[in-house]
XYZ file of C-alpha atoms in Angstrom:
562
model
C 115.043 129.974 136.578
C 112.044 130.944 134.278
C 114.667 132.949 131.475
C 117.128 129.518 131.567
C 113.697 127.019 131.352
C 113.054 129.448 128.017
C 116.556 129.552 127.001
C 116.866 125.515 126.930
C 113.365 125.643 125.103
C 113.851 127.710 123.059
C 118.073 126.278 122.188
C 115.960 122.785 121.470
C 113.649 124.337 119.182
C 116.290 125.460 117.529
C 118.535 122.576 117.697
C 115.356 120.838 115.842
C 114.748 123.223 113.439
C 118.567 123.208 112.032
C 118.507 119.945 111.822
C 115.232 120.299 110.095
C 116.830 122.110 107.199
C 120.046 120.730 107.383
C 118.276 117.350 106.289
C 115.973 118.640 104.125
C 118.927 120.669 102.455
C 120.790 117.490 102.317
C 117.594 115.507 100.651
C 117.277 118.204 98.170
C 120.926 118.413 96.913
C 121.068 114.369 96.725
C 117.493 114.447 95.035
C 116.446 111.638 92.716
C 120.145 110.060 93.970
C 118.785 109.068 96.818
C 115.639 106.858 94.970
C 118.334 105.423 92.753
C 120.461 104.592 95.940
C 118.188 102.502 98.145
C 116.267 101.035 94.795
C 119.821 99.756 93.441
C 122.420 99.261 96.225
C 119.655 96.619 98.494
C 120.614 92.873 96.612
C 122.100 91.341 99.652
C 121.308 92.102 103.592
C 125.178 93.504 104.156
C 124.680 96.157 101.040
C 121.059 96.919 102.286
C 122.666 97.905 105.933
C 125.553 99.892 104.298
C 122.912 101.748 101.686
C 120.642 102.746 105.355
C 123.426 103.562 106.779
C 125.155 106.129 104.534
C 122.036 107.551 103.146
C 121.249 108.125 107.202
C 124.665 109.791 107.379
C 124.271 111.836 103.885
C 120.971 113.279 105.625
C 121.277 113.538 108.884
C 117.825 112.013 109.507
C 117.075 108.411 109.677
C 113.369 108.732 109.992
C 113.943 110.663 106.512
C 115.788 107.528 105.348
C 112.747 105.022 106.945
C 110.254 106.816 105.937
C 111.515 106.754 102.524
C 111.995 102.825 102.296
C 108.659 102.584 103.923
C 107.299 104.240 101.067
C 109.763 102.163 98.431
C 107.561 99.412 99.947
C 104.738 100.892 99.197
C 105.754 101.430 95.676
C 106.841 97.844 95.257
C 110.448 98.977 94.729
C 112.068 96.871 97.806
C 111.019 93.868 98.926
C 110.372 93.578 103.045
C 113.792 91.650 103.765
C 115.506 94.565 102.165
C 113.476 96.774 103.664
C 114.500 95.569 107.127
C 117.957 95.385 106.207
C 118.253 99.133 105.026
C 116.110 100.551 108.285
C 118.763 98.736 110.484
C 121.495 100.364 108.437
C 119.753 103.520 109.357
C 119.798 102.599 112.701
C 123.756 103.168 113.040
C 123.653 105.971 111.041
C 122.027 108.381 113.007
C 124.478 107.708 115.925
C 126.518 109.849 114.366
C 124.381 112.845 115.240
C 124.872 111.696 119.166
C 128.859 112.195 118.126
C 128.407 115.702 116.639
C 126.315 116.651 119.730
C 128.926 115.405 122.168
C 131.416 117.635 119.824
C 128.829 120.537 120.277
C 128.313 119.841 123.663
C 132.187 119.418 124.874
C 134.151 122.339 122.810
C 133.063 125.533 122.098
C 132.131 126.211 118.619
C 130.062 129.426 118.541
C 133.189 131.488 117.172
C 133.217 129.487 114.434
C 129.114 129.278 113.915
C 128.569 133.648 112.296
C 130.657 133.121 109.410
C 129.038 129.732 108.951
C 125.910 131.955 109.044
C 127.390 134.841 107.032
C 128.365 132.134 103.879
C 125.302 130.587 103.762
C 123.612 133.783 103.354
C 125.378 134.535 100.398
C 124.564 131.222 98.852
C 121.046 131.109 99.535
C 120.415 134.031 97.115
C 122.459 132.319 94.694
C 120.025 130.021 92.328
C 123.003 127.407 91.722
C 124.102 126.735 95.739
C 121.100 127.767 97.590
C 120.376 124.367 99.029
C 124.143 124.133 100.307
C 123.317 127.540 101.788
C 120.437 125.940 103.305
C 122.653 123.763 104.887
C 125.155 125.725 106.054
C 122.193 127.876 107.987
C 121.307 124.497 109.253
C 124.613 123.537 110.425
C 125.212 126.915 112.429
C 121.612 126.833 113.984
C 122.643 123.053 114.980
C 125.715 124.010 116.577
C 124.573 127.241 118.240
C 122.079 125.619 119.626
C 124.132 123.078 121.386
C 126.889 125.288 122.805
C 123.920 127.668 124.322
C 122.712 123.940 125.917
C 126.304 123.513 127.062
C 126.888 127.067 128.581
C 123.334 127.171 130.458
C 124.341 126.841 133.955
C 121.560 125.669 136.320
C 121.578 128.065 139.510
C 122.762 126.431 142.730
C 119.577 126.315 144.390
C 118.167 123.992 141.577
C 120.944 122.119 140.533
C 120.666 121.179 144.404
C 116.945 120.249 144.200
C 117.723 118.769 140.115
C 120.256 116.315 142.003
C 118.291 115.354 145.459
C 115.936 114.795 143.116
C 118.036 112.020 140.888
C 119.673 110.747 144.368
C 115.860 109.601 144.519
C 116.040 106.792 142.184
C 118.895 103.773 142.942
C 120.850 103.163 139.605
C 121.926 99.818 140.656
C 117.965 99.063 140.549
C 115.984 97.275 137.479
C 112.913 98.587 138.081
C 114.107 102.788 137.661
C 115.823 101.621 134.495
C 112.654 100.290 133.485
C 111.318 103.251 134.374
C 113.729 105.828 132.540
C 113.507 103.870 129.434
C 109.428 103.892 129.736
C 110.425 107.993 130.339
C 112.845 108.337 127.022
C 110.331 106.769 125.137
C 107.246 108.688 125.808
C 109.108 111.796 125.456
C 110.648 111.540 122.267
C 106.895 110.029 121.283
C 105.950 113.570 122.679
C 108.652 115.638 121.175
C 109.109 114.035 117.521
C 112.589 114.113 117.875
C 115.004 111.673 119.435
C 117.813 114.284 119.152
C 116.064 116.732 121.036
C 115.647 114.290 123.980
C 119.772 113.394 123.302
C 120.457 117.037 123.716
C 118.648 117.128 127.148
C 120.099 113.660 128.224
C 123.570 115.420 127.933
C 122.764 118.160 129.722
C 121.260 116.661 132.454
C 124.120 113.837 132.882
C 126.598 116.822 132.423
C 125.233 119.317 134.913
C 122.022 118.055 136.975
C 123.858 114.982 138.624
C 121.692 112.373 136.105
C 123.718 109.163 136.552
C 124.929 107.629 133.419
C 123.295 104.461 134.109
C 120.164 106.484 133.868
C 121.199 108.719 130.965
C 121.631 105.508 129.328
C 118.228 103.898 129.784
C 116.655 107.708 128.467
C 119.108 106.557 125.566
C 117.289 102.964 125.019
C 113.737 104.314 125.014
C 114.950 107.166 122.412
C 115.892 104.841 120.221
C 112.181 103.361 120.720
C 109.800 106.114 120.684
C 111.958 107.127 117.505
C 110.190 104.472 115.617
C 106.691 106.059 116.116
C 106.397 108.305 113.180
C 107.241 105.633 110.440
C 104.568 103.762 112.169
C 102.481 106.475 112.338
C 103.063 107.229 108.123
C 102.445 103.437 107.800
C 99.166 103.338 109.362
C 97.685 104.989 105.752
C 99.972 102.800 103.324
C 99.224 99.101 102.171
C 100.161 95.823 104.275
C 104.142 96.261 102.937
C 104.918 99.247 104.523
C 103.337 98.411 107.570
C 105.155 95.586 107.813
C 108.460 97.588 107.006
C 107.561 99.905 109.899
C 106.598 97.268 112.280
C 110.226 95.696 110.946
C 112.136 98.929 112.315
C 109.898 99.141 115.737
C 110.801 95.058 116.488
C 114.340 95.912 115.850
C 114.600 98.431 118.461
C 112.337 96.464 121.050
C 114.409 93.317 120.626
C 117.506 95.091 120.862
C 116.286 96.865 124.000
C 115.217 93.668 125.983
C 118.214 91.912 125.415
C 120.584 94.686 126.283
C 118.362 94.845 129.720
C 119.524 91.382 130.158
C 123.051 92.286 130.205
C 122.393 96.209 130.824
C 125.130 96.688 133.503
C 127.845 95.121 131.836
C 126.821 96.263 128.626
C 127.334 99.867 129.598
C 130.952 99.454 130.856
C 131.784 97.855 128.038
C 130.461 100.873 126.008
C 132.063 103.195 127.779
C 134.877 101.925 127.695
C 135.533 102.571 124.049
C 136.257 106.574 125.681
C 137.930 105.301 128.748
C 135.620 106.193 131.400
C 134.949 103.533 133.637
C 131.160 104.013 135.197
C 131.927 101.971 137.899
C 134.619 103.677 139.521
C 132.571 106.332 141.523
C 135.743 107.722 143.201
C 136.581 109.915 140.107
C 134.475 112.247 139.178
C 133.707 112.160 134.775
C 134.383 115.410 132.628
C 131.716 116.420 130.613
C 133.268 115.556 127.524
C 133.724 112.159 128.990
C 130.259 111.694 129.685
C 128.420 112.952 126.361
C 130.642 110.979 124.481
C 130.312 108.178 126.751
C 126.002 108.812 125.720
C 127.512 108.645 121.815
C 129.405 105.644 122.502
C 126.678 103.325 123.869
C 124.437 104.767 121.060
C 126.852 103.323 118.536
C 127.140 100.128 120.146
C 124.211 99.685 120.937
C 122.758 99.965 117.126
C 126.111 98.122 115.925
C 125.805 94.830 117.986
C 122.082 94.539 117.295
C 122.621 94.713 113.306
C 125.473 91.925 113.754
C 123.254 90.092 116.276
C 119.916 90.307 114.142
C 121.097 90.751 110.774
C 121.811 86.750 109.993
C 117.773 86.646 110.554
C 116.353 89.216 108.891
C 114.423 86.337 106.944
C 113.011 85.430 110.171
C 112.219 89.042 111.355
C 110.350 89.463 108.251
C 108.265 86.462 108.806
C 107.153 88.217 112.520
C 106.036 91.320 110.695
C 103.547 89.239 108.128
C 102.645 87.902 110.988
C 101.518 90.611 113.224
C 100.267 92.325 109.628
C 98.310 90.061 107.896
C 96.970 90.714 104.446
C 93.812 92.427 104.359
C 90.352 90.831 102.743
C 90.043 90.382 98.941
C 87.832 93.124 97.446
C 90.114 96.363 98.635
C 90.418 97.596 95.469
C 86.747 98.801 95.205
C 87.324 100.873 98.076
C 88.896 104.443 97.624
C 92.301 104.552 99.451
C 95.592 106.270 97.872
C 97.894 103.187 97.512
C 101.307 105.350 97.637
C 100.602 108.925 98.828
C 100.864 109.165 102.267
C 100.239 112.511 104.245
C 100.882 114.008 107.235
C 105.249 114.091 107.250
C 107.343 116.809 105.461
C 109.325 114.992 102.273
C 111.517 116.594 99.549
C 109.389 117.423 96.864
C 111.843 114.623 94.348
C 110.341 112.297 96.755
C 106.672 113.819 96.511
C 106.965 113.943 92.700
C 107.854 110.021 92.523
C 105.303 108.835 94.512
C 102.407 110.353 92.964
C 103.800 109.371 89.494
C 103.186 105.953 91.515
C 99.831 107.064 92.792
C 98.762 108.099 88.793
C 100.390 104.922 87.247
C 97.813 102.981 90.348
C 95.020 105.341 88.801
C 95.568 104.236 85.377
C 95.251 100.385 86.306
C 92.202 100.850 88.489
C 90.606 102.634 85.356
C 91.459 99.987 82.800
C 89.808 97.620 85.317
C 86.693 99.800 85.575
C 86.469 99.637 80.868
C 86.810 95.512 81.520
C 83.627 95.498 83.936
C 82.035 97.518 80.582
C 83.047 94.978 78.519
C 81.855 92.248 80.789
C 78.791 94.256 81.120
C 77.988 93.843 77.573
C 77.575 90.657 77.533
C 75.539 89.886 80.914
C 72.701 88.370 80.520
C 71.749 87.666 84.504
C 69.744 90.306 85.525
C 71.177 90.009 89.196
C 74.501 90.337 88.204
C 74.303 92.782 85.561
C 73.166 94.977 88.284
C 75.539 93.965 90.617
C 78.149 94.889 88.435
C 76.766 98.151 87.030
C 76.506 98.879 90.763
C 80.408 98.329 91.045
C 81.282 100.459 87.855
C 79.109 103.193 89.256
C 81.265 102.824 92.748
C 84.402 102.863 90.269
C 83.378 106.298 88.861
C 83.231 107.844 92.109
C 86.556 106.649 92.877
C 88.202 108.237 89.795
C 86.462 110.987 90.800
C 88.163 111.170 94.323
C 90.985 110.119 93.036
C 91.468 113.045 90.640
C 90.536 115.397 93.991
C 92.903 114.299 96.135
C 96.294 113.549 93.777
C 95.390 117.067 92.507
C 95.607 118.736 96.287
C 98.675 116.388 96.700
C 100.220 118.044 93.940
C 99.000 121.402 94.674
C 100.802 120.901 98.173
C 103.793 119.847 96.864
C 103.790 123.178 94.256
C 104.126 125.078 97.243
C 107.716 124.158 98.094
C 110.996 125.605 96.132
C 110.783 123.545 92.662
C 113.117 123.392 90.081
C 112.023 124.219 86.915
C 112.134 120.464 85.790
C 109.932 119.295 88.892
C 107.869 122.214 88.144
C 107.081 120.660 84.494
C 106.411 117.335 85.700
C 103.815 118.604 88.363
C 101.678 119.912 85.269
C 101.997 117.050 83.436
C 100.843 115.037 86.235
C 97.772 117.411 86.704
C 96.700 117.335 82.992
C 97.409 113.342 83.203
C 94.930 112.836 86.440
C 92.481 114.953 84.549
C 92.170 112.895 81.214
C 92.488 109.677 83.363
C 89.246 110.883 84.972
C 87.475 111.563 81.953
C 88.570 108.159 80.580
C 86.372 106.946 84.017
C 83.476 109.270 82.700
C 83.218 107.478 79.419
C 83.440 104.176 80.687
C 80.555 105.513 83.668
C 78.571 106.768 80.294
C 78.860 103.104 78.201
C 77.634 101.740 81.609
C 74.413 103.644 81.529
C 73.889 103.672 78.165
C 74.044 99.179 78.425
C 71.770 100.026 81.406
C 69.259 101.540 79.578
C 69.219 99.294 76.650
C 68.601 96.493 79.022
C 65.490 98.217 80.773
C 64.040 98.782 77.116
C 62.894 95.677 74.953
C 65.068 95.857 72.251
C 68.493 94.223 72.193
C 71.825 94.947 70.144
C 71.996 92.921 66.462
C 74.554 90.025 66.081
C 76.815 92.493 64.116
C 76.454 95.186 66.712
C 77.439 93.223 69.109
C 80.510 91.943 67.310
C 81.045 95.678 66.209
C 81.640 97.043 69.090
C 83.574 93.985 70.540
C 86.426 94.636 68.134
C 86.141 98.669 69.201
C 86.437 97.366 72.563
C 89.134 95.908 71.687
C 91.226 98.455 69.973
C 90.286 100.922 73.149
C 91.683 98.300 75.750
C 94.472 97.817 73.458
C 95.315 101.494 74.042
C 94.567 101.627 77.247
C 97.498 98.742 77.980
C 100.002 100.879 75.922
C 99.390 103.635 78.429
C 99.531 101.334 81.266
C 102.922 99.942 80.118
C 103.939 103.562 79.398
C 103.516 104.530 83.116
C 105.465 100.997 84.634
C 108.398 100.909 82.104
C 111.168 104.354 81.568
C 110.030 106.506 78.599
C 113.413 105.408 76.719
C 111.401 101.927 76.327
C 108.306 103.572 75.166
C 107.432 103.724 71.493
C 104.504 106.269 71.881
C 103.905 105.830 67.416
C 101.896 102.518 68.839
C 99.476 104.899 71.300
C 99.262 107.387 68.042
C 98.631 104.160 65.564
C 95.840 102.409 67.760
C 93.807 105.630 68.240
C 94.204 106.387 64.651
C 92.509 102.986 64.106
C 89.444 103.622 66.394
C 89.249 106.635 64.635
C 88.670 105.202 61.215
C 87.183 102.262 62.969
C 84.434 104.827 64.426
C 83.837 106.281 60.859
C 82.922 103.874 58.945
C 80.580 102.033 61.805
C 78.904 105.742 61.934
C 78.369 105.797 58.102
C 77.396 101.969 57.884
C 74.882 102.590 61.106
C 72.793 105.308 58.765
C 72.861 102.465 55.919
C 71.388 99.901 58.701
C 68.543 101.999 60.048
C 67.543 103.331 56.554
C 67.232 99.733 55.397
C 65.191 99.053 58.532
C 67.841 96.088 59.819
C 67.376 97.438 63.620
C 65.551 100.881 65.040
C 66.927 104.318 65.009
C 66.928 103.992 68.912
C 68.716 101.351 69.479
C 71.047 102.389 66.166
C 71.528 105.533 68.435
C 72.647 103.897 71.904
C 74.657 101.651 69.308
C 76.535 104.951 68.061
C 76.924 106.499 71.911
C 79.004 103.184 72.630
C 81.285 103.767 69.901
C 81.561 107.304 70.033
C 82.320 107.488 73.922
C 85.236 104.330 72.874
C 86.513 106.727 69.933
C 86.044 109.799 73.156
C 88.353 107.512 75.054
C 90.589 106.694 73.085
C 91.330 110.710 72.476
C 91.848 110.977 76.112
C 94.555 108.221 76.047
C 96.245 109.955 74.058
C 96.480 113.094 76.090
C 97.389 111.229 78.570
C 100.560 109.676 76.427
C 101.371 113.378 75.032
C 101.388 114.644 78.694
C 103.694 111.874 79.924
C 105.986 111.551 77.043
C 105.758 115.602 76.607
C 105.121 115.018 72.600
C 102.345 115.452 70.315
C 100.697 113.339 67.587
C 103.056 113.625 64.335
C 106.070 113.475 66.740
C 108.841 110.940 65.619
């Protein structure tokens, strides 16, 4: 009994781990297809279910597909209704991999599984078709997996005990429904993987005497506990995505209780699209009959409740604001990464685009930071110029992190098979964070310097003050070309007006610099407060160099560039 416990372990882990890279394989080959996909093919409810639903079926893997539209939320790229819409198309995709199990599960495919192996060998050394190599391997582990779960034989003694021991609970009764589903869900919770727990379902409705009734409520708390990770993701994202994950948890909840309502003559009508008639104890079910019978009430059920929920999506989406209400004004002075979300495996495509996301949220937050300088400048209230210095100090240290953690991020994501383009982007992105970060140094540096001129007694001349006012200017100019840079594609981008601007605070800087050494020889203010004058304008004409790095490292050109 102990080698066939490790043999069924050990087939799952396997059964997981091909579908693993069969998905991931799948992702990769689609790559930034996918994005364009879900952020195109969403403008009505019906498209947003079809878009969930054959992404789900391109990749085997609907919390791949959820967890991307989670983070498309995140991003701002789908609203919530759409959201919603695509998760439930998701929903009925994954029932397919309930029909290739019941394939794997009913007719012996391991013949076919060693040249399946034996080709995708040869591709993965091949540059061009390694990922359809990948999932080739993926495919084979898959289905070897589930024949060696379909040809395990539990010994007499303990399919004996394995069926006195399901004789235990009455199907006919609410309450062990209740309790299988409350069973299906904590385990997939526990194992991650709803197909795992489909895999076992089978086997145990095949061979240990589980009655389908039963099977059927493991089934309905799968589809349940499934919901957990996007949840899980979610917790770290902004009120959106929660919202989208909650979406995708009420979905299978709702669905659940009402099918309870009905349960009995919901299953016979489910199994009756294979012809096997639960009811009719007399006759006892093949095997094939009952795994596809598990298939067919997966289907159904995910089919009915898009058709019965779908007309209210509107309404579903009004539940989730509810449970998720915004959160307090202010949360942008606390450090949190907006779109990068750890803690789940993605394609690195998918990686890449959301800390573009995560930088182009970094480059806002900074130009923020430069207007609390500017407003600095001209505070007069003691109480609130330190109240705001306070904040801009707060806002350095948050660049600061920022840079830290996009940059392990990244450094995570370098660690996966790139492709030379995703490779580029990756140290683009790196130098990007860096100058970004040294734009929030300069800004932390005209903060101090404003600091110290107000503990001293001197102030800033009228033309000083109107000086560097038009320098602040120019630099927040630039500094809303880059912004617009990272939210609009680089075909819309003229990066001559970056180039033009900082060419401006260049000459801009000069002649203040040479006019400043006229000023204090002719005694107009005092070479100290000439010089904190000069360290505003030279950290502005610092920043403004920066920028541009920042523009040459998105746009991959240089100053001179047409």
């Amino acid at each position: 009994m102990t080698i066939l416990l490790l043999k069924i372990v050990g087939a799952l882990a396997l059964l997981i781990y091909g579908m693993k890279i069969m998905s991931e394989a799948l992702q990769k080959m689609a790559g930034p297809q996918l994005r364009h996909v879900l952020g195109a093919m969403t403008t009505n409810r019906v498209s947003g279910v079809l878009t969930g639903m054959f992404t789900t079926v391109a990749v085997q893997s609907s919390t791949a597909t959820t967890v991307m539209t989670v983070s498309f939320v995140n991003a701002g790229l789908l609203t919530l209704v759409q959201a919603i819409s695509v998760i439930m198309g998701a929903n009925i995709g994954t029932t397919l991999t309930a029909w290739i199990m019941s394939a794997g599960f009913s007719f012996k495919v391991s013949d076919f599984v060693w040249p399946v192996f034996l080709i995708g060998l040869l591709l993965i050394y091949s540059k061009k078709n390694r990922y359809i190599g990948d999932f080739l391997f993926g495919v084979a582990f898959m289905f070897l997996a589930l024949t060696t779960l379909g040809e395990s034989k539990i010994p007499p003694v303990q399919l004996s005990e394995l069926q006195t021991f399901f004789a235990q609970f009455d199907p006919n009764s609410f309450f062990t429904i209740l309790l299988f589903l409350f069973f299906g869900t904590i385990l997939t919770c526990i194992l991650q993987s709803s197909a795992a727990l489909m895999a076992i379902t089978m086997m145990l409705c095949t061979q240990g005497g589980l009655p389908i009734y039963l099977g059927i409520a493991l089934v309905m708390g799968e589809n349940i506990g499934t919901t957990l990770t996007a949840n899980l993701v979610a917790l770290t994202a902004n009120t959106e995505a929660r919202r989208a994950a909650f979406g995708h948890l009420f979905f299978n909840v709702f669905g659940v209780i009402w099918v309870l309502c009905i349960f009995r003559h919901f299953v016979n009508f489910a199994c009756g699209f294979v012809g096997y008639d639960p009811t009719n104890t007399s006759v006892v079910p093949s095997a094939t009959k009952l795994t596809f019978a598990l298939a067919a009430f997966h289907t159904c059920f995910n089919v009915t409740n898009t058709i019965v929920l779908l007309p209210f999506v509107k309404q579903v989406a009004k539940i989730c604001c509810w449970v998720w209400k915004p959160k307090p004004n202010g949360e942008e002075d606390e450090f949190r990464l907006r779109f990068i979300s750890s803690g789940l495996m993605k394609t690195p495509e998918l990686s890449v685009f959301e800390a573009q996301k995560e930088i182009a949220s970094f480059a806002e937050r900074i130009q923020r930071m430069f207007g609390m300088v500017r407003d600095l400048l001209g505070e007069k209230n003691e109480e609130k110029f330190v109240k705001l210095f306070t904040r801009i100090e707060k806002y350095e240290g948050i660049s600061d992190n920022m840079e830290i953690e996009i940059a392990k991020y990244l450094d995570q994501v370098s660690d996966a098979h790139l492709s030379d383009d995703t490779k580029a982007k990756i140290r683009s992105m790196l130098r990007e964070i860096s100058e970004l970060e040294s734009i929030g140094d300069s800004c932390y540096n005209m903060a101090r310097t404003l600091n110290r001129k107000k503990a001293g007694k001197e102030d800033f001349t009228g033309d000083q003050y109107e000086h560097i006012h038009q320098m602040f200017e120019l630099t927040d100019d630039a500094l809303t070309q880059m912004n617009y840079m990272f939210n609009h594609p680089k075909s819309n981008v003229d990066v001559n007006r970056s180039f033009n601007i900082e060419n401006e605070i260049n000459n801009y800087r000069n002649q203040l610099r040479a006019q400043n050494i006229n000023d204090i020889e002719e005694d107009k203010y005092t070479y100290a407060i000439g010089t904190m004058y000069m360290d505003i304008i030279q950290e502005c004409e610092k920043l403004g160099d920066y920028i541009v790095n920042v523009v040459e490292a998105r746009m991959n050109k240089k100053m001179g560039e047409a």
